[in-house]
PDB file of C-alpha atoms in Angstrom:
ATOM      1  CA  MET A 539      14.830  22.927 -63.548  1.00 52.00           C
ATOM      2  CA  ALA A 540      13.278  19.747 -62.231  1.00 55.00           C
ATOM      3  CA  LEU A 541      10.695  19.698 -59.468  1.00 55.00           C
ATOM      4  CA  ARG A 542       9.813  16.507 -57.653  1.00 54.00           C
ATOM      5  CA  LEU A 543       6.363  16.571 -56.069  1.00 57.00           C
ATOM      6  CA  ASN A 544       6.346  13.236 -54.186  1.00 56.00           C
ATOM      7  CA  GLU A 545       9.584  12.692 -52.280  1.00 60.00           C
ATOM      8  CA  ASN A 546       8.459   9.368 -50.721  1.00 57.00           C
ATOM      9  CA  LEU A 547       8.530   7.494 -54.007  1.00 56.00           C
ATOM     10  CA  ASP A 548      11.710   5.829 -55.174  1.00 58.00           C
ATOM     11  CA  ASP A 549      12.627   5.136 -58.795  1.00 62.00           C
ATOM     12  CA  ASN A 550      10.161   2.212 -58.982  1.00 67.00           C
ATOM     13  CA  GLY A 551       7.237   4.221 -57.625  1.00 65.00           C
ATOM     14  CA  GLU A 552       7.122   2.483 -54.248  1.00 70.00           C
ATOM     15  CA  MET A 553       6.265   4.390 -51.082  1.00 67.00           C
ATOM     16  CA  HIS A 554       8.585   4.193 -48.098  1.00 71.00           C
ATOM     17  CA  GLU A 555       6.178   5.117 -45.294  1.00 77.00           C
ATOM     18  CA  ILE A 556       5.205   2.984 -42.330  1.00 80.00           C
ATOM     19  CA  ASN A 557       1.501   2.305 -42.100  1.00 83.00           C
ATOM     20  CA  VAL A 558       0.616   2.849 -38.413  1.00 84.00           C
ATOM     21  CA  THR A 559      -3.113   2.152 -38.741  1.00 87.00           C
ATOM     22  CA  PRO A 560      -2.862  -1.549 -37.721  1.00 87.00           C
ATOM     23  CA  PHE A 561      -0.682  -0.560 -34.755  1.00 88.00           C
ATOM     24  CA  ILE A 562      -3.244   2.001 -33.600  1.00 91.00           C
ATOM     25  CA  ASP A 563      -6.054  -0.554 -34.005  1.00 91.00           C
ATOM     26  CA  VAL A 564      -4.211  -3.075 -31.818  1.00 92.00           C
ATOM     27  CA  MET A 565      -3.497  -0.443 -29.163  1.00 92.00           C
ATOM     28  CA  LEU A 566      -7.161   0.617 -29.023  1.00 93.00           C
ATOM     29  CA  VAL A 567      -8.281  -3.004 -28.641  1.00 92.00           C
ATOM     30  CA  LEU A 568      -5.771  -3.503 -25.808  1.00 91.00           C
ATOM     31  CA  LEU A 569      -6.982  -0.304 -24.160  1.00 90.00           C
ATOM     32  CA  ILE A 570     -10.573  -1.558 -24.218  1.00 89.00           C
ATOM     33  CA  ILE A 571      -9.525  -4.952 -22.835  1.00 86.00           C
ATOM     34  CA  PHE A 572      -7.649  -3.349 -19.927  1.00 82.00           C
ATOM     35  CA  MET A 573     -10.520  -0.955 -19.224  1.00 82.00           C
ATOM     36  CA  VAL A 574     -12.888  -3.920 -18.912  1.00 80.00           C
ATOM     37  CA  ALA A 575     -10.471  -6.146 -16.969  1.00 75.00           C
ATOM     38  CA  ALA A 576      -9.233  -3.562 -14.431  1.00 72.00           C
ATOM     39  CA  PRO A 577     -12.437  -3.391 -12.345  1.00 66.00           C
ATOM     40  CA  LEU A 578     -12.504  -7.198 -12.180  1.00 57.00           C
ATOM     41  CA  ALA A 579      -9.101  -7.199 -10.450  1.00 53.00           C
ATOM     42  CA  THR A 580     -10.505  -5.335  -7.419  1.00 50.00           C
ATOM     43  CA  VAL A 581     -13.045  -7.672  -5.880  1.00 43.00           C
ATOM     44  CA  ASP A 582     -14.245  -7.492  -2.281  1.00 49.00           C
ATOM     45  CA  VAL A 583     -13.147 -10.709  -0.632  1.00 40.00           C
ATOM     46  CA  LYS A 584     -13.216 -11.778   3.000  1.00 45.00           C
ATOM     47  CA  VAL A 585      -9.565 -11.691   4.046  1.00 44.00           C
ATOM     48  CA  ASN A 586      -7.510 -12.891   6.999  1.00 48.00           C
ATOM     49  CA  LEU A 587      -4.871 -10.174   7.453  1.00 54.00           C
ATOM     50  CA  PRO A 588      -2.531 -11.150  10.297  1.00 61.00           C
ATOM     51  CA  ALA A 589      -0.031 -13.242   8.276  1.00 61.00           C
ATOM     52  CA  SER A 590       2.481 -11.595   5.958  1.00 63.00           C
ATOM     53  CA  SER A 591       5.201 -13.071   3.756  1.00 65.00           C
ATOM     54  CA  SER A 592       6.909  -9.780   2.893  1.00 66.00           C
ATOM     55  CA  GLN A 593      10.483  -9.101   3.843  1.00 68.00           C
ATOM     56  CA  PRO A 594      10.674  -7.791   7.420  1.00 65.00           C
ATOM     57  CA  GLN A 595      11.863  -4.213   7.789  1.00 63.00           C
ATOM     58  CA  PRO A 596      14.892  -3.488   9.972  1.00 64.00           C
ATOM     59  CA  ARG A 597      13.873  -3.035  13.578  1.00 62.00           C
ATOM     60  CA  PRO A 598      14.478   0.406  15.100  1.00 63.00           C
ATOM     61  CA  GLU A 599      16.758   0.736  18.094  1.00 69.00           C
ATOM     62  CA  LYS A 600      13.907   1.240  20.595  1.00 77.00           C
ATOM     63  CA  PRO A 601      10.551   0.340  18.979  1.00 80.00           C
ATOM     64  CA  VAL A 602       7.270   1.489  20.524  1.00 82.00           C
ATOM     65  CA  TYR A 603       4.603  -1.223  20.372  1.00 84.00           C
ATOM     66  CA  LEU A 604       0.909  -0.564  20.881  1.00 87.00           C
ATOM     67  CA  SER A 605      -0.876  -3.886  21.347  1.00 86.00           C
ATOM     68  CA  VAL A 606      -4.574  -4.702  21.521  1.00 87.00           C
ATOM     69  CA  LYS A 607      -5.495  -8.107  22.935  1.00 86.00           C
ATOM     70  CA  ALA A 608      -8.615 -10.116  22.061  1.00 85.00           C
ATOM     71  CA  ASP A 609     -10.479  -8.710  25.080  1.00 87.00           C
ATOM     72  CA  ARG A 610      -9.672  -5.144  23.834  1.00 87.00           C
ATOM     73  CA  THR A 611      -7.158  -4.370  26.556  1.00 86.00           C
ATOM     74  CA  MET A 612      -4.374  -2.120  25.290  1.00 87.00           C
ATOM     75  CA  PHE A 613      -0.681  -2.179  26.110  1.00 86.00           C
ATOM     76  CA  ILE A 614       2.189   0.136  25.295  1.00 86.00           C
ATOM     77  CA  GLY A 615       5.200  -2.104  25.508  1.00 82.00           C
ATOM     78  CA  ASN A 616       4.320  -4.317  28.491  1.00 83.00           C
ATOM     79  CA  ASP A 617       2.340  -1.648  30.370  1.00 83.00           C
ATOM     80  CA  GLU A 618      -1.455  -1.783  30.282  1.00 85.00           C
ATOM     81  CA  VAL A 619      -3.157   1.491  29.312  1.00 88.00           C
ATOM     82  CA  THR A 620      -6.717   2.702  28.788  1.00 87.00           C
ATOM     83  CA  LYS A 621      -7.951   4.680  25.815  1.00 85.00           C
ATOM     84  CA  GLU A 622      -7.823   7.846  27.928  1.00 87.00           C
ATOM     85  CA  SER A 623      -4.255   7.294  29.180  1.00 88.00           C
ATOM     86  CA  MET A 624      -2.897   5.929  25.885  1.00 87.00           C
ATOM     87  CA  ILE A 625      -1.713   9.268  24.462  1.00 89.00           C
ATOM     88  CA  ASN A 626       0.039  10.332  27.675  1.00 89.00           C
ATOM     89  CA  ALA A 627       1.810   6.972  27.856  1.00 88.00           C
ATOM     90  CA  LEU A 628       2.832   7.289  24.187  1.00 88.00           C
ATOM     91  CA  MET A 629       4.174  10.791  24.796  1.00 88.00           C
ATOM     92  CA  ALA A 630       6.326   9.377  27.597  1.00 88.00           C
ATOM     93  CA  ALA A 631       7.466   6.382  25.525  1.00 86.00           C
ATOM     94  CA  THR A 632       8.363   8.499  22.468  1.00 85.00           C
ATOM     95  CA  GLU A 633       9.743  11.413  24.515  1.00 85.00           C
ATOM     96  CA  GLY A 634       7.267  13.709  22.756  1.00 84.00           C
ATOM     97  CA  LYS A 635       8.571  12.930  19.256  1.00 85.00           C
ATOM     98  CA  LYS A 636       5.495  12.730  17.015  1.00 86.00           C
ATOM     99  CA  ASP A 637       7.489  11.399  14.032  1.00 83.00           C
ATOM    100  CA  THR A 638       8.249   8.139  15.875  1.00 84.00           C
ATOM    101  CA  THR A 639       6.791   5.063  14.195  1.00 85.00           C
ATOM    102  CA  ILE A 640       4.203   3.355  16.394  1.00 85.00           C
ATOM    103  CA  PHE A 641       4.068  -0.398  15.738  1.00 85.00           C
ATOM    104  CA  PHE A 642       0.418  -1.401  16.071  1.00 86.00           C
ATOM    105  CA  ARG A 643      -0.267  -5.051  16.918  1.00 85.00           C
ATOM    106  CA  ALA A 644      -3.785  -6.405  17.265  1.00 86.00           C
ATOM    107  CA  ASP A 645      -5.129  -9.875  17.880  1.00 85.00           C
ATOM    108  CA  LYS A 646      -6.810 -11.237  14.747  1.00 83.00           C
ATOM    109  CA  SER A 647     -10.107 -11.563  16.613  1.00 87.00           C
ATOM    110  CA  VAL A 648     -10.185  -7.800  17.317  1.00 86.00           C
ATOM    111  CA  ASP A 649     -12.906  -6.178  15.222  1.00 88.00           C
ATOM    112  CA  TYR A 650     -12.054  -3.619  12.573  1.00 88.00           C
ATOM    113  CA  GLU A 651     -13.946  -0.836  14.360  1.00 89.00           C
ATOM    114  CA  THR A 652     -11.726  -1.145  17.439  1.00 88.00           C
ATOM    115  CA  MET A 653      -8.595  -1.004  15.296  1.00 88.00           C
ATOM    116  CA  MET A 654      -9.862   2.081  13.451  1.00 90.00           C
ATOM    117  CA  ASN A 655     -10.774   3.814  16.729  1.00 90.00           C
ATOM    118  CA  VAL A 656      -7.247   3.272  18.067  1.00 89.00           C
ATOM    119  CA  MET A 657      -5.672   4.448  14.806  1.00 89.00           C
ATOM    120  CA  ASP A 658      -7.975   7.502  14.752  1.00 91.00           C
ATOM    121  CA  THR A 659      -6.917   8.370  18.316  1.00 89.00           C
ATOM    122  CA  LEU A 660      -3.258   8.089  17.268  1.00 88.00           C
ATOM    123  CA  HIS A 661      -3.866  10.287  14.240  1.00 89.00           C
ATOM    124  CA  GLN A 662      -5.668  12.970  16.262  1.00 89.00           C
ATOM    125  CA  ALA A 663      -2.770  13.006  18.740  1.00 88.00           C
ATOM    126  CA  GLY A 664      -0.341  13.681  15.862  1.00 88.00           C
ATOM    127  CA  TYR A 665       1.205  10.230  15.456  1.00 87.00           C
ATOM    128  CA  LEU A 666       1.047   9.778  11.678  1.00 86.00           C
ATOM    129  CA  LYS A 667       3.602   6.984  11.278  1.00 85.00           C
ATOM    130  CA  ILE A 668       1.798   3.779  12.206  1.00 85.00           C
ATOM    131  CA  GLY A 669       3.250   0.402  11.279  1.00 83.00           C
ATOM    132  CA  LEU A 670       0.891  -2.570  11.267  1.00 81.00           C
ATOM    133  CA  VAL A 671       2.564  -5.691  12.618  1.00 79.00           C
ATOM    134  CA  GLY A 672       1.624  -9.158  11.391  1.00 77.00           C
ATOM    135  CA  GLN A 673       2.890 -12.643  12.014  1.00 73.00           C
ATOM    136  CA  GLU A 674       5.795 -13.536   9.759  1.00 69.00           C
ATOM    137  CA  VAL A 675       5.168 -16.573   7.573  1.00 68.00           C
ATOM    138  CA  THR A 676       8.099 -18.510   6.203  1.00 66.00           C
ATOM    139  CA  LYS A 677       7.869 -19.979   2.727  1.00 62.00           C
ATOM    140  CA  PRO A 678       8.445 -23.730   2.422  1.00 59.00           C
ATOM    141  CA  GLN A 679      11.588 -24.564   0.485  1.00 56.00           C
TER     142      GLN A 679
END
């Protein structure tokens, strides 16, 4: 009765195992490199947001636009509204449907605080689908 203690050895005494230690070393080095490089990819930079080169989304049948001009006057469609009358005008424009997407357009000179105040008012009124509209930029060919 023969008993073989090491099944990984062939007739010449060679081992047939894969040594994964170098692979693990390379993966750990890559992990460290990505851990160091990831925070560098998120840098605060002054940005100019109005232009966008992304593919435009299909336009809904009857879109509701909320516009803020440079002098902070607000419009729903072509009708001027105040901050106090904005929600009532939106309720009329959307027929009370809170899941309607509101397309928010603001002049690029409008400060961020004004935009956030308008978006906060929309959120408190229950309008959670807000689409930010930018100027479409065509790529030169």
